[in-house]
Amino acid sequence: MSQFRAKRIDICSFINIKVIRDHTKRKVYEKYETERQALRYVIHNTSLPPRMRAQAQLQLTQMHAYTRSTQIRNRCIDCGRGRAVFRAFRMARFPFRLKALAGTLPGVKKASW
């Protein structure tokens, strides 16, 4: 959403619209994380009155989709690809393979047996 998009983006990787959108989602999630946790606590607390719990549930459902953790996707820092990304290196399989064979990734070498 353009309402959340930052004016200046501090991304030091490949940039396309999907990477920008994912960056925006991460920033929005970070901003609203505590509020979502508080609402979830109120919803799951059975000692509170049902009306208060229902209001909290309504507030949680009305929050923007970008505030959910499930919206965040790990993307490759080289190509922006969203699938087959190694978490430890934040790279997709093909750029990872190219850099590993070139020897530019520390601690990675081609297996031989």
mmCIF file with all atom_site columns, N, CA and C in Angstrom, residues 14-85:
data_model
loop_
_atom_site.group_PDB
_atom_site.id
_atom_site.type_symbol
_atom_site.label_atom_id
_atom_site.label_alt_id
_atom_site.label_comp_id
_atom_site.label_asym_id
_atom_site.label_entity_id
_atom_site.label_seq_id
_atom_site.pdbx_PDB_ins_code
_atom_site.Cartn_x
_atom_site.Cartn_y
_atom_site.Cartn_z
_atom_site.occupancy
_atom_site.B_iso_or_equiv
_atom_site.pdbx_formal_charge
_atom_site.auth_seq_id
_atom_site.auth_comp_id
_atom_site.auth_asym_id
_atom_site.auth_atom_id
_atom_site.pdbx_PDB_model_num
ATOM 1   N N  . PHE A 1 14 ? 19.085  -6.024  -4.729 1.00 0.00 ? 14 PHE A N  1
ATOM 2   C CA . PHE A 1 14 ? 18.325  -5.875  -5.978 1.00 0.00 ? 14 PHE A CA 1
ATOM 3   C C  . PHE A 1 14 ? 16.969  -5.256  -5.660 1.00 0.00 ? 14 PHE A C  1
ATOM 4   N N  . ILE A 1 15 ? 16.522  -4.333  -6.479 1.00 0.00 ? 15 ILE A N  1
ATOM 5   C CA . ILE A 1 15 ? 15.257  -3.650  -6.196 1.00 0.00 ? 15 ILE A CA 1
ATOM 6   C C  . ILE A 1 15 ? 14.294  -3.821  -7.369 1.00 0.00 ? 15 ILE A C  1
ATOM 7   N N  . ASN A 1 16 ? 13.147  -4.371  -7.068 1.00 0.00 ? 16 ASN A N  1
ATOM 8   C CA . ASN A 1 16 ? 12.000  -4.358  -7.973 1.00 0.00 ? 16 ASN A CA 1
ATOM 9   C C  . ASN A 1 16 ? 10.761  -4.132  -7.114 1.00 0.00 ? 16 ASN A C  1
ATOM 10  N N  . ILE A 1 17 ? 9.593   -4.112  -7.691 1.00 0.00 ? 17 ILE A N  1
ATOM 11  C CA . ILE A 1 17 ? 8.392   -3.755  -6.938 1.00 0.00 ? 17 ILE A CA 1
ATOM 12  C C  . ILE A 1 17 ? 8.087   -4.767  -5.841 1.00 0.00 ? 17 ILE A C  1
ATOM 13  N N  . LYS A 1 18 ? 8.402   -6.044  -6.065 1.00 0.00 ? 18 LYS A N  1
ATOM 14  C CA . LYS A 1 18 ? 8.133   -7.057  -5.042 1.00 0.00 ? 18 LYS A CA 1
ATOM 15  C C  . LYS A 1 18 ? 9.036   -6.877  -3.829 1.00 0.00 ? 18 LYS A C  1
ATOM 16  N N  . VAL A 1 19 ? 10.288  -6.517  -4.066 1.00 0.00 ? 19 VAL A N  1
ATOM 17  C CA . VAL A 1 19 ? 11.230  -6.279  -2.969 1.00 0.00 ? 19 VAL A CA 1
ATOM 18  C C  . VAL A 1 19 ? 10.793  -5.046  -2.180 1.00 0.00 ? 19 VAL A C  1
ATOM 19  N N  . ILE A 1 20 ? 10.363  -4.015  -2.869 1.00 0.00 ? 20 ILE A N  1
ATOM 20  C CA . ILE A 1 20 ? 9.899   -2.796  -2.201 1.00 0.00 ? 20 ILE A CA 1
ATOM 21  C C  . ILE A 1 20 ? 8.658   -3.097  -1.365 1.00 0.00 ? 20 ILE A C  1
ATOM 22  N N  . ARG A 1 21 ? 7.737   -3.876  -1.932 1.00 0.00 ? 21 ARG A N  1
ATOM 23  C CA . ARG A 1 21 ? 6.519   -4.237  -1.204 1.00 0.00 ? 21 ARG A CA 1
ATOM 24  C C  . ARG A 1 21 ? 6.845   -5.068  0.033  1.00 0.00 ? 21 ARG A C  1
ATOM 25  N N  . ASP A 1 22 ? 7.769   -6.014  -0.092 1.00 0.00 ? 22 ASP A N  1
ATOM 26  C CA . ASP A 1 22 ? 8.152   -6.833  1.045  1.00 0.00 ? 22 ASP A CA 1
ATOM 27  C C  . ASP A 1 22 ? 8.835   -5.990  2.118  1.00 0.00 ? 22 ASP A C  1
ATOM 28  N N  . HIS A 1 23 ? 9.651   -5.042  1.696  1.00 0.00 ? 23 HIS A N  1
ATOM 29  C CA . HIS A 1 23 ? 10.310  -4.135  2.630  1.00 0.00 ? 23 HIS A CA 1
ATOM 30  C C  . HIS A 1 23 ? 9.264   -3.319  3.397  1.00 0.00 ? 23 HIS A C  1
ATOM 31  N N  . THR A 1 24 ? 8.247   -2.842  2.687  1.00 0.00 ? 24 THR A N  1
ATOM 32  C CA . THR A 1 24 ? 7.164   -2.091  3.312  1.00 0.00 ? 24 THR A CA 1
ATOM 33  C C  . THR A 1 24 ? 6.430   -2.956  4.321  1.00 0.00 ? 24 THR A C  1
ATOM 34  N N  . LYS A 1 25 ? 6.153   -4.206  3.958  1.00 0.00 ? 25 LYS A N  1
ATOM 35  C CA . LYS A 1 25 ? 5.456   -5.118  4.866  1.00 0.00 ? 25 LYS A CA 1
ATOM 36  C C  . LYS A 1 25 ? 6.255   -5.356  6.138  1.00 0.00 ? 25 LYS A C  1
ATOM 37  N N  . ARG A 1 26 ? 7.575   -5.489  6.006  1.00 0.00 ? 26 ARG A N  1
ATOM 38  C CA . ARG A 1 26 ? 8.420   -5.699  7.186  1.00 0.00 ? 26 ARG A CA 1
ATOM 39  C C  . ARG A 1 26 ? 8.389   -4.494  8.116  1.00 0.00 ? 26 ARG A C  1
ATOM 40  N N  . LYS A 1 27 ? 8.433   -3.299  7.551  1.00 0.00 ? 27 LYS A N  1
ATOM 41  C CA . LYS A 1 27 ? 8.404   -2.080  8.369  1.00 0.00 ? 27 LYS A CA 1
ATOM 42  C C  . LYS A 1 27 ? 7.058   -1.931  9.085  1.00 0.00 ? 27 LYS A C  1
ATOM 43  N N  . VAL A 1 28 ? 5.967   -2.186  8.375  1.00 0.00 ? 28 VAL A N  1
ATOM 44  C CA . VAL A 1 28 ? 4.628   -2.055  8.961  1.00 0.00 ? 28 VAL A CA 1
ATOM 45  C C  . VAL A 1 28 ? 4.427   -3.114  10.037 1.00 0.00 ? 28 VAL A C  1
ATOM 46  N N  . TYR A 1 29 ? 4.875   -4.334  9.789  1.00 0.00 ? 29 TYR A N  1
ATOM 47  C CA . TYR A 1 29 ? 4.759   -5.399  10.787 1.00 0.00 ? 29 TYR A CA 1
ATOM 48  C C  . TYR A 1 29 ? 5.525   -5.021  12.055 1.00 0.00 ? 29 TYR A C  1
ATOM 49  N N  . GLU A 1 30 ? 6.732   -4.497  11.891 1.00 0.00 ? 30 GLU A N  1
ATOM 50  C CA . GLU A 1 30 ? 7.544   -4.098  13.037 1.00 0.00 ? 30 GLU A CA 1
ATOM 51  C C  . GLU A 1 30 ? 6.859   -2.991  13.848 1.00 0.00 ? 30 GLU A C  1
ATOM 52  N N  . LYS A 1 31 ? 6.189   -2.084  13.156 1.00 0.00 ? 31 LYS A N  1
ATOM 53  C CA . LYS A 1 31 ? 5.528   -0.964  13.820 1.00 0.00 ? 31 LYS A CA 1
ATOM 54  C C  . LYS A 1 31 ? 4.322   -1.419  14.645 1.00 0.00 ? 31 LYS A C  1
ATOM 55  N N  . TYR A 1 32 ? 3.526   -2.349  14.126 1.00 0.00 ? 32 TYR A N  1
ATOM 56  C CA . TYR A 1 32 ? 2.280   -2.754  14.765 1.00 0.00 ? 32 TYR A CA 1
ATOM 57  C C  . TYR A 1 32 ? 2.369   -4.078  15.529 1.00 0.00 ? 32 TYR A C  1
ATOM 58  N N  . GLU A 1 33 ? 3.543   -4.647  15.658 1.00 0.00 ? 33 GLU A N  1
ATOM 59  C CA . GLU A 1 33 ? 3.685   -5.965  16.284 1.00 0.00 ? 33 GLU A CA 1
ATOM 60  C C  . GLU A 1 33 ? 3.200   -5.969  17.734 1.00 0.00 ? 33 GLU A C  1
ATOM 61  N N  . THR A 1 34 ? 3.590   -4.987  18.533 1.00 0.00 ? 34 THR A N  1
ATOM 62  C CA . THR A 1 34 ? 3.193   -4.963  19.948 1.00 0.00 ? 34 THR A CA 1
ATOM 63  C C  . THR A 1 34 ? 1.686   -4.778  20.102 1.00 0.00 ? 34 THR A C  1
ATOM 64  N N  . GLU A 1 35 ? 1.100   -3.963  19.250 1.00 0.00 ? 35 GLU A N  1
ATOM 65  C CA . GLU A 1 35 ? -0.350  -3.752  19.314 1.00 0.00 ? 35 GLU A CA 1
ATOM 66  C C  . GLU A 1 35 ? -1.098  -5.048  18.995 1.00 0.00 ? 35 GLU A C  1
ATOM 67  N N  . ARG A 1 36 ? -0.627  -5.768  17.990 1.00 0.00 ? 36 ARG A N  1
ATOM 68  C CA . ARG A 1 36 ? -1.258  -7.051  17.638 1.00 0.00 ? 36 ARG A CA 1
ATOM 69  C C  . ARG A 1 36 ? -1.112  -8.060  18.768 1.00 0.00 ? 36 ARG A C  1
ATOM 70  N N  . GLN A 1 37 ? 0.062   -8.114  19.391 1.00 0.00 ? 37 GLN A N  1
ATOM 71  C CA . GLN A 1 37 ? 0.272   -9.054  20.497 1.00 0.00 ? 37 GLN A CA 1
ATOM 72  C C  . GLN A 1 37 ? -0.642  -8.735  21.672 1.00 0.00 ? 37 GLN A C  1
ATOM 73  N N  . ALA A 1 38 ? -0.826  -7.451  21.967 1.00 0.00 ? 38 ALA A N  1
ATOM 74  C CA . ALA A 1 38 ? -1.717  -7.054  23.059 1.00 0.00 ? 38 ALA A CA 1
ATOM 75  C C  . ALA A 1 38 ? -3.154  -7.475  22.770 1.00 0.00 ? 38 ALA A C  1
ATOM 76  N N  . LEU A 1 39 ? -3.598  -7.240  21.535 1.00 0.00 ? 39 LEU A N  1
ATOM 77  C CA . LEU A 1 39 ? -4.963  -7.642  21.172 1.00 0.00 ? 39 LEU A CA 1
ATOM 78  C C  . LEU A 1 39 ? -5.134  -9.150  21.227 1.00 0.00 ? 39 LEU A C  1
ATOM 79  N N  . ARG A 1 40 ? -4.121  -9.876  20.783 1.00 0.00 ? 40 ARG A N  1
ATOM 80  C CA . ARG A 1 40 ? -4.200  -11.341 20.840 1.00 0.00 ? 40 ARG A CA 1
ATOM 81  C C  . ARG A 1 40 ? -4.237  -11.839 22.284 1.00 0.00 ? 40 ARG A C  1
ATOM 82  N N  . TYR A 1 41 ? -3.511  -11.161 23.169 1.00 0.00 ? 41 TYR A N  1
ATOM 83  C CA . TYR A 1 41 ? -3.542  -11.530 24.590 1.00 0.00 ? 41 TYR A CA 1
ATOM 84  C C  . TYR A 1 41 ? -4.931  -11.325 25.162 1.00 0.00 ? 41 TYR A C  1
ATOM 85  N N  . VAL A 1 42 ? -5.554  -10.200 24.835 1.00 0.00 ? 42 VAL A N  1
ATOM 86  C CA . VAL A 1 42 ? -6.910  -9.915  25.320 1.00 0.00 ? 42 VAL A CA 1
ATOM 87  C C  . VAL A 1 42 ? -7.891  -10.947 24.778 1.00 0.00 ? 42 VAL A C  1
ATOM 88  N N  . ILE A 1 43 ? -7.749  -11.317 23.515 1.00 0.00 ? 43 ILE A N  1
ATOM 89  C CA . ILE A 1 43 ? -8.666  -12.292 22.907 1.00 0.00 ? 43 ILE A CA 1
ATOM 90  C C  . ILE A 1 43 ? -8.554  -13.659 23.588 1.00 0.00 ? 43 ILE A C  1
ATOM 91  N N  . HIS A 1 44 ? -7.337  -14.079 23.913 1.00 0.00 ? 44 HIS A N  1
ATOM 92  C CA . HIS A 1 44 ? -7.125  -15.410 24.486 1.00 0.00 ? 44 HIS A CA 1
ATOM 93  C C  . HIS A 1 44 ? -7.297  -15.457 26.002 1.00 0.00 ? 44 HIS A C  1
ATOM 94  N N  . ASN A 1 45 ? -7.434  -14.316 26.656 1.00 0.00 ? 45 ASN A N  1
ATOM 95  C CA . ASN A 1 45 ? -7.591  -14.276 28.105 1.00 0.00 ? 45 ASN A CA 1
ATOM 96  C C  . ASN A 1 45 ? -9.049  -14.566 28.462 1.00 0.00 ? 45 ASN A C  1
ATOM 97  N N  . THR A 1 46 ? -9.300  -15.744 29.014 1.00 0.00 ? 46 THR A N  1
ATOM 98  C CA . THR A 1 46 ? -10.677 -16.161 29.288 1.00 0.00 ? 46 THR A CA 1
ATOM 99  C C  . THR A 1 46 ? -11.252 -15.517 30.546 1.00 0.00 ? 46 THR A C  1
ATOM 100 N N  . SER A 1 47 ? -10.421 -14.871 31.376 1.00 0.00 ? 47 SER A N  1
ATOM 101 C CA . SER A 1 47 ? -10.931 -14.238 32.595 1.00 0.00 ? 47 SER A CA 1
ATOM 102 C C  . SER A 1 47 ? -11.570 -12.870 32.300 1.00 0.00 ? 47 SER A C  1
ATOM 103 N N  . LEU A 1 48 ? -11.352 -12.333 31.130 1.00 0.00 ? 48 LEU A N  1
ATOM 104 C CA . LEU A 1 48 ? -11.952 -11.052 30.753 1.00 0.00 ? 48 LEU A CA 1
ATOM 105 C C  . LEU A 1 48 ? -13.391 -11.254 30.279 1.00 0.00 ? 48 LEU A C  1
ATOM 106 N N  . PRO A 1 49 ? -14.228 -10.206 30.359 1.00 0.00 ? 49 PRO A N  1
ATOM 107 C CA . PRO A 1 49 ? -15.619 -10.339 29.894 1.00 0.00 ? 49 PRO A CA 1
ATOM 108 C C  . PRO A 1 49 ? -15.674 -10.581 28.379 1.00 0.00 ? 49 PRO A C  1
ATOM 109 N N  . PRO A 1 50 ? -16.664 -11.333 27.936 1.00 0.00 ? 50 PRO A N  1
ATOM 110 C CA . PRO A 1 50 ? -16.767 -11.668 26.506 1.00 0.00 ? 50 PRO A CA 1
ATOM 111 C C  . PRO A 1 50 ? -16.902 -10.441 25.592 1.00 0.00 ? 50 PRO A C  1
ATOM 112 N N  . ARG A 1 51 ? -17.536 -9.386  26.079 1.00 0.00 ? 51 ARG A N  1
ATOM 113 C CA . ARG A 1 51 ? -17.707 -8.188  25.257 1.00 0.00 ? 51 ARG A CA 1
ATOM 114 C C  . ARG A 1 51 ? -16.355 -7.537  24.942 1.00 0.00 ? 51 ARG A C  1
ATOM 115 N N  . MET A 1 52 ? -15.480 -7.474  25.940 1.00 0.00 ? 52 MET A N  1
ATOM 116 C CA . MET A 1 52 ? -14.161 -6.885  25.733 1.00 0.00 ? 52 MET A CA 1
ATOM 117 C C  . MET A 1 52 ? -13.337 -7.734  24.778 1.00 0.00 ? 52 MET A C  1
ATOM 118 N N  . ARG A 1 53 ? -13.451 -9.046  24.914 1.00 0.00 ? 53 ARG A N  1
ATOM 119 C CA . ARG A 1 53 ? -12.727 -9.958  24.027 1.00 0.00 ? 53 ARG A CA 1
ATOM 120 C C  . ARG A 1 53 ? -13.235 -9.830  22.591 1.00 0.00 ? 53 ARG A C  1
ATOM 121 N N  . ALA A 1 54 ? -14.551 -9.669  22.432 1.00 0.00 ? 54 ALA A N  1
ATOM 122 C CA . ALA A 1 54 ? -15.127 -9.518  21.096 1.00 0.00 ? 54 ALA A CA 1
ATOM 123 C C  . ALA A 1 54 ? -14.685 -8.205  20.452 1.00 0.00 ? 54 ALA A C  1
ATOM 124 N N  . GLN A 1 55 ? -14.586 -7.131  21.261 1.00 0.00 ? 55 GLN A N  1
ATOM 125 C CA . GLN A 1 55 ? -14.112 -5.851  20.727 1.00 0.00 ? 55 GLN A CA 1
ATOM 126 C C  . GLN A 1 55 ? -12.663 -5.950  20.270 1.00 0.00 ? 55 GLN A C  1
ATOM 127 N N  . ALA A 1 56 ? -11.859 -6.654  21.062 1.00 0.00 ? 56 ALA A N  1
ATOM 128 C CA . ALA A 1 56 ? -10.457 -6.834  20.691 1.00 0.00 ? 56 ALA A CA 1
ATOM 129 C C  . ALA A 1 56 ? -10.349 -7.644  19.398 1.00 0.00 ? 56 ALA A C  1
ATOM 130 N N  . GLN A 1 57 ? -11.194 -8.658  19.260 1.00 0.00 ? 57 GLN A N  1
ATOM 131 C CA . GLN A 1 57 ? -11.183 -9.476  18.047 1.00 0.00 ? 57 GLN A CA 1
ATOM 132 C C  . GLN A 1 57 ? -11.598 -8.653  16.829 1.00 0.00 ? 57 GLN A C  1
ATOM 133 N N  . LEU A 1 58 ? -12.559 -7.782  17.014 1.00 0.00 ? 58 LEU A N  1
ATOM 134 C CA . LEU A 1 58 ? -12.992 -6.912  15.926 1.00 0.00 ? 58 LEU A CA 1
ATOM 135 C C  . LEU A 1 58 ? -11.885 -5.934  15.521 1.00 0.00 ? 58 LEU A C  1
ATOM 136 N N  . GLN A 1 59 ? -11.187 -5.376  16.504 1.00 0.00 ? 59 GLN A N  1
ATOM 137 C CA . GLN A 1 59 ? -10.075 -4.470  16.208 1.00 0.00 ? 59 GLN A CA 1
ATOM 138 C C  . GLN A 1 59 ? -8.967  -5.198  15.461 1.00 0.00 ? 59 GLN A C  1
ATOM 139 N N  . LEU A 1 60 ? -8.694  -6.434  15.871 1.00 0.00 ? 60 LEU A N  1
ATOM 140 C CA . LEU A 1 60 ? -7.633  -7.209  15.229 1.00 0.00 ? 60 LEU A CA 1
ATOM 141 C C  . LEU A 1 60 ? -7.984  -7.530  13.779 1.00 0.00 ? 60 LEU A C  1
ATOM 142 N N  . THR A 1 61 ? -9.234  -7.860  13.524 1.00 0.00 ? 61 THR A N  1
ATOM 143 C CA . THR A 1 61 ? -9.631  -8.179  12.150 1.00 0.00 ? 61 THR A CA 1
ATOM 144 C C  . THR A 1 61 ? -9.668  -6.946  11.259 1.00 0.00 ? 61 THR A C  1
ATOM 145 N N  . GLN A 1 62 ? -9.831  -5.766  11.857 1.00 0.00 ? 62 GLN A N  1
ATOM 146 C CA . GLN A 1 62 ? -9.886  -4.542  11.063 1.00 0.00 ? 62 GLN A CA 1
ATOM 147 C C  . GLN A 1 62 ? -8.503  -3.958  10.780 1.00 0.00 ? 62 GLN A C  1
ATOM 148 N N  . MET A 1 63 ? -7.472  -4.515  11.371 1.00 0.00 ? 63 MET A N  1
ATOM 149 C CA . MET A 1 63 ? -6.116  -4.031  11.094 1.00 0.00 ? 63 MET A CA 1
ATOM 150 C C  . MET A 1 63 ? -5.715  -4.420  9.675  1.00 0.00 ? 63 MET A C  1
ATOM 151 N N  . HIS A 1 64 ? -4.807  -3.665  9.107  1.00 0.00 ? 64 HIS A N  1
ATOM 152 C CA . HIS A 1 64 ? -4.372  -3.890  7.731  1.00 0.00 ? 64 HIS A CA 1
ATOM 153 C C  . HIS A 1 64 ? -3.654  -5.239  7.600  1.00 0.00 ? 64 HIS A C  1
ATOM 154 N N  . ALA A 1 65 ? -3.717  -5.820  6.430  1.00 0.00 ? 65 ALA A N  1
ATOM 155 C CA . ALA A 1 65 ? -3.104  -7.130  6.194  1.00 0.00 ? 65 ALA A CA 1
ATOM 156 C C  . ALA A 1 65 ? -1.586  -7.082  6.338  1.00 0.00 ? 65 ALA A C  1
ATOM 157 N N  . TYR A 1 66 ? -0.960  -5.942  6.071  1.00 0.00 ? 66 TYR A N  1
ATOM 158 C CA . TYR A 1 66 ? 0.495   -5.827  6.168  1.00 0.00 ? 66 TYR A CA 1
ATOM 159 C C  . TYR A 1 66 ? 0.989   -5.944  7.603  1.00 0.00 ? 66 TYR A C  1
ATOM 160 N N  . THR A 1 67 ? 0.093   -5.866  8.582  1.00 0.00 ? 67 THR A N  1
ATOM 161 C CA . THR A 1 67 ? 0.514   -5.982  9.977  1.00 0.00 ? 67 THR A CA 1
ATOM 162 C C  . THR A 1 67 ? 0.661   -7.439  10.406 1.00 0.00 ? 67 THR A C  1
ATOM 163 N N  . ARG A 1 68 ? 0.323   -8.369  9.537  1.00 0.00 ? 68 ARG A N  1
ATOM 164 C CA . ARG A 1 68 ? 0.428   -9.799  9.870  1.00 0.00 ? 68 ARG A CA 1
ATOM 165 C C  . ARG A 1 68 ? 1.807   -10.340 9.520  1.00 0.00 ? 68 ARG A C  1
ATOM 166 N N  . SER A 1 69 ? 2.283   -11.263 10.339 1.00 0.00 ? 69 SER A N  1
ATOM 167 C CA . SER A 1 69 ? 3.607   -11.840 10.098 1.00 0.00 ? 69 SER A CA 1
ATOM 168 C C  . SER A 1 69 ? 3.610   -12.775 8.894  1.00 0.00 ? 69 SER A C  1
ATOM 169 N N  . THR A 1 70 ? 2.456   -13.294 8.523  1.00 0.00 ? 70 THR A N  1
ATOM 170 C CA . THR A 1 70 ? 2.393   -14.222 7.394  1.00 0.00 ? 70 THR A CA 1
ATOM 171 C C  . THR A 1 70 ? 2.579   -13.525 6.052  1.00 0.00 ? 70 THR A C  1
ATOM 172 N N  . GLN A 1 71 ? 2.498   -12.196 6.036  1.00 0.00 ? 71 GLN A N  1
ATOM 173 C CA . GLN A 1 71 ? 2.659   -11.445 4.795  1.00 0.00 ? 71 GLN A CA 1
ATOM 174 C C  . GLN A 1 71 ? 4.126   -11.289 4.393  1.00 0.00 ? 71 GLN A C  1
ATOM 175 N N  . ILE A 1 72 ? 5.028   -11.482 5.356  1.00 0.00 ? 72 ILE A N  1
ATOM 176 C CA . ILE A 1 72 ? 6.456   -11.284 5.092  1.00 0.00 ? 72 ILE A CA 1
ATOM 177 C C  . ILE A 1 72 ? 7.015   -12.508 4.377  1.00 0.00 ? 72 ILE A C  1
ATOM 178 N N  . ARG A 1 73 ? 7.845   -12.250 3.365  1.00 0.00 ? 73 ARG A N  1
ATOM 179 C CA . ARG A 1 73 ? 8.432   -13.328 2.579  1.00 0.00 ? 73 ARG A CA 1
ATOM 180 C C  . ARG A 1 73 ? 9.935   -13.108 2.482  1.00 0.00 ? 73 ARG A C  1
ATOM 181 N N  . ASN A 1 74 ? 10.699  -14.188 2.676  1.00 0.00 ? 74 ASN A N  1
ATOM 182 C CA . ASN A 1 74 ? 12.145  -14.089 2.516  1.00 0.00 ? 74 ASN A CA 1
ATOM 183 C C  . ASN A 1 74 ? 12.469  -13.974 1.030  1.00 0.00 ? 74 ASN A C  1
ATOM 184 N N  . ARG A 1 75 ? 13.250  -12.975 0.684  1.00 0.00 ? 75 ARG A N  1
ATOM 185 C CA . ARG A 1 75 ? 13.612  -12.752 -0.711 1.00 0.00 ? 75 ARG A CA 1
ATOM 186 C C  . ARG A 1 75 ? 15.116  -12.732 -0.870 1.00 0.00 ? 75 ARG A C  1
ATOM 187 N N  . CYS A 1 76 ? 15.570  -13.108 -2.054 1.00 0.00 ? 76 CYS A N  1
ATOM 188 C CA . CYS A 1 76 ? 16.993  -13.135 -2.376 1.00 0.00 ? 76 CYS A CA 1
ATOM 189 C C  . CYS A 1 76 ? 17.527  -11.703 -2.451 1.00 0.00 ? 76 CYS A C  1
ATOM 190 N N  . ILE A 1 77 ? 18.722  -11.486 -1.890 1.00 0.00 ? 77 ILE A N  1
ATOM 191 C CA . ILE A 1 77 ? 19.305  -10.148 -1.928 1.00 0.00 ? 77 ILE A CA 1
ATOM 192 C C  . ILE A 1 77 ? 19.948  -9.850  -3.277 1.00 0.00 ? 77 ILE A C  1
ATOM 193 N N  . ASP A 1 78 ? 20.178  -10.880 -4.082 1.00 0.00 ? 78 ASP A N  1
ATOM 194 C CA . ASP A 1 78 ? 20.777  -10.671 -5.403 1.00 0.00 ? 78 ASP A CA 1
ATOM 195 C C  . ASP A 1 78 ? 19.748  -10.444 -6.501 1.00 0.00 ? 78 ASP A C  1
ATOM 196 N N  . CYS A 1 79 ? 18.697  -11.266 -6.506 1.00 0.00 ? 79 CYS A N  1
ATOM 197 C CA . CYS A 1 79 ? 17.756  -11.199 -7.623 1.00 0.00 ? 79 CYS A CA 1
ATOM 198 C C  . CYS A 1 79 ? 16.322  -10.884 -7.208 1.00 0.00 ? 79 CYS A C  1
ATOM 199 N N  . GLY A 1 80 ? 16.001  -10.884 -5.918 1.00 0.00 ? 80 GLY A N  1
ATOM 200 C CA . GLY A 1 80 ? 14.653  -10.584 -5.474 1.00 0.00 ? 80 GLY A CA 1
ATOM 201 C C  . GLY A 1 80 ? 13.704  -11.755 -5.548 1.00 0.00 ? 80 GLY A C  1
ATOM 202 N N  . ARG A 1 81 ? 14.206  -12.935 -5.867 1.00 0.00 ? 81 ARG A N  1
ATOM 203 C CA . ARG A 1 81 ? 13.370  -14.125 -5.999 1.00 0.00 ? 81 ARG A CA 1
ATOM 204 C C  . ARG A 1 81 ? 12.787  -14.503 -4.639 1.00 0.00 ? 81 ARG A C  1
ATOM 205 N N  . GLY A 1 82 ? 11.542  -14.970 -4.639 1.00 0.00 ? 82 GLY A N  1
ATOM 206 C CA . GLY A 1 82 ? 10.859  -15.302 -3.395 1.00 0.00 ? 82 GLY A CA 1
ATOM 207 C C  . GLY A 1 82 ? 10.830  -16.781 -3.065 1.00 0.00 ? 82 GLY A C  1
ATOM 208 N N  . ARG A 1 83 ? 11.283  -17.611 -3.995 1.00 0.00 ? 83 ARG A N  1
ATOM 209 C CA . ARG A 1 83 ? 11.268  -19.058 -3.748 1.00 0.00 ? 83 ARG A CA 1
ATOM 210 C C  . ARG A 1 83 ? 12.689  -19.599 -3.744 1.00 0.00 ? 83 ARG A C  1
ATOM 211 N N  . ALA A 1 84 ? 12.860  -20.720 -3.077 1.00 0.00 ? 84 ALA A N  1
ATOM 212 C CA . ALA A 1 84 ? 14.148  -21.412 -3.002 1.00 0.00 ? 84 ALA A CA 1
ATOM 213 C C  . ALA A 1 84 ? 15.238  -20.501 -2.449 1.00 0.00 ? 84 ALA A C  1
ATOM 214 N N  . VAL A 1 85 ? 14.921  -19.824 -1.341 1.00 0.00 ? 85 VAL A N  1
ATOM 215 C CA . VAL A 1 85 ? 15.869  -18.907 -0.713 1.00 0.00 ? 85 VAL A CA 1
ATOM 216 C C  . VAL A 1 85 ? 16.461  -19.576 0.525  1.00 0.00 ? 85 VAL A C  1
#
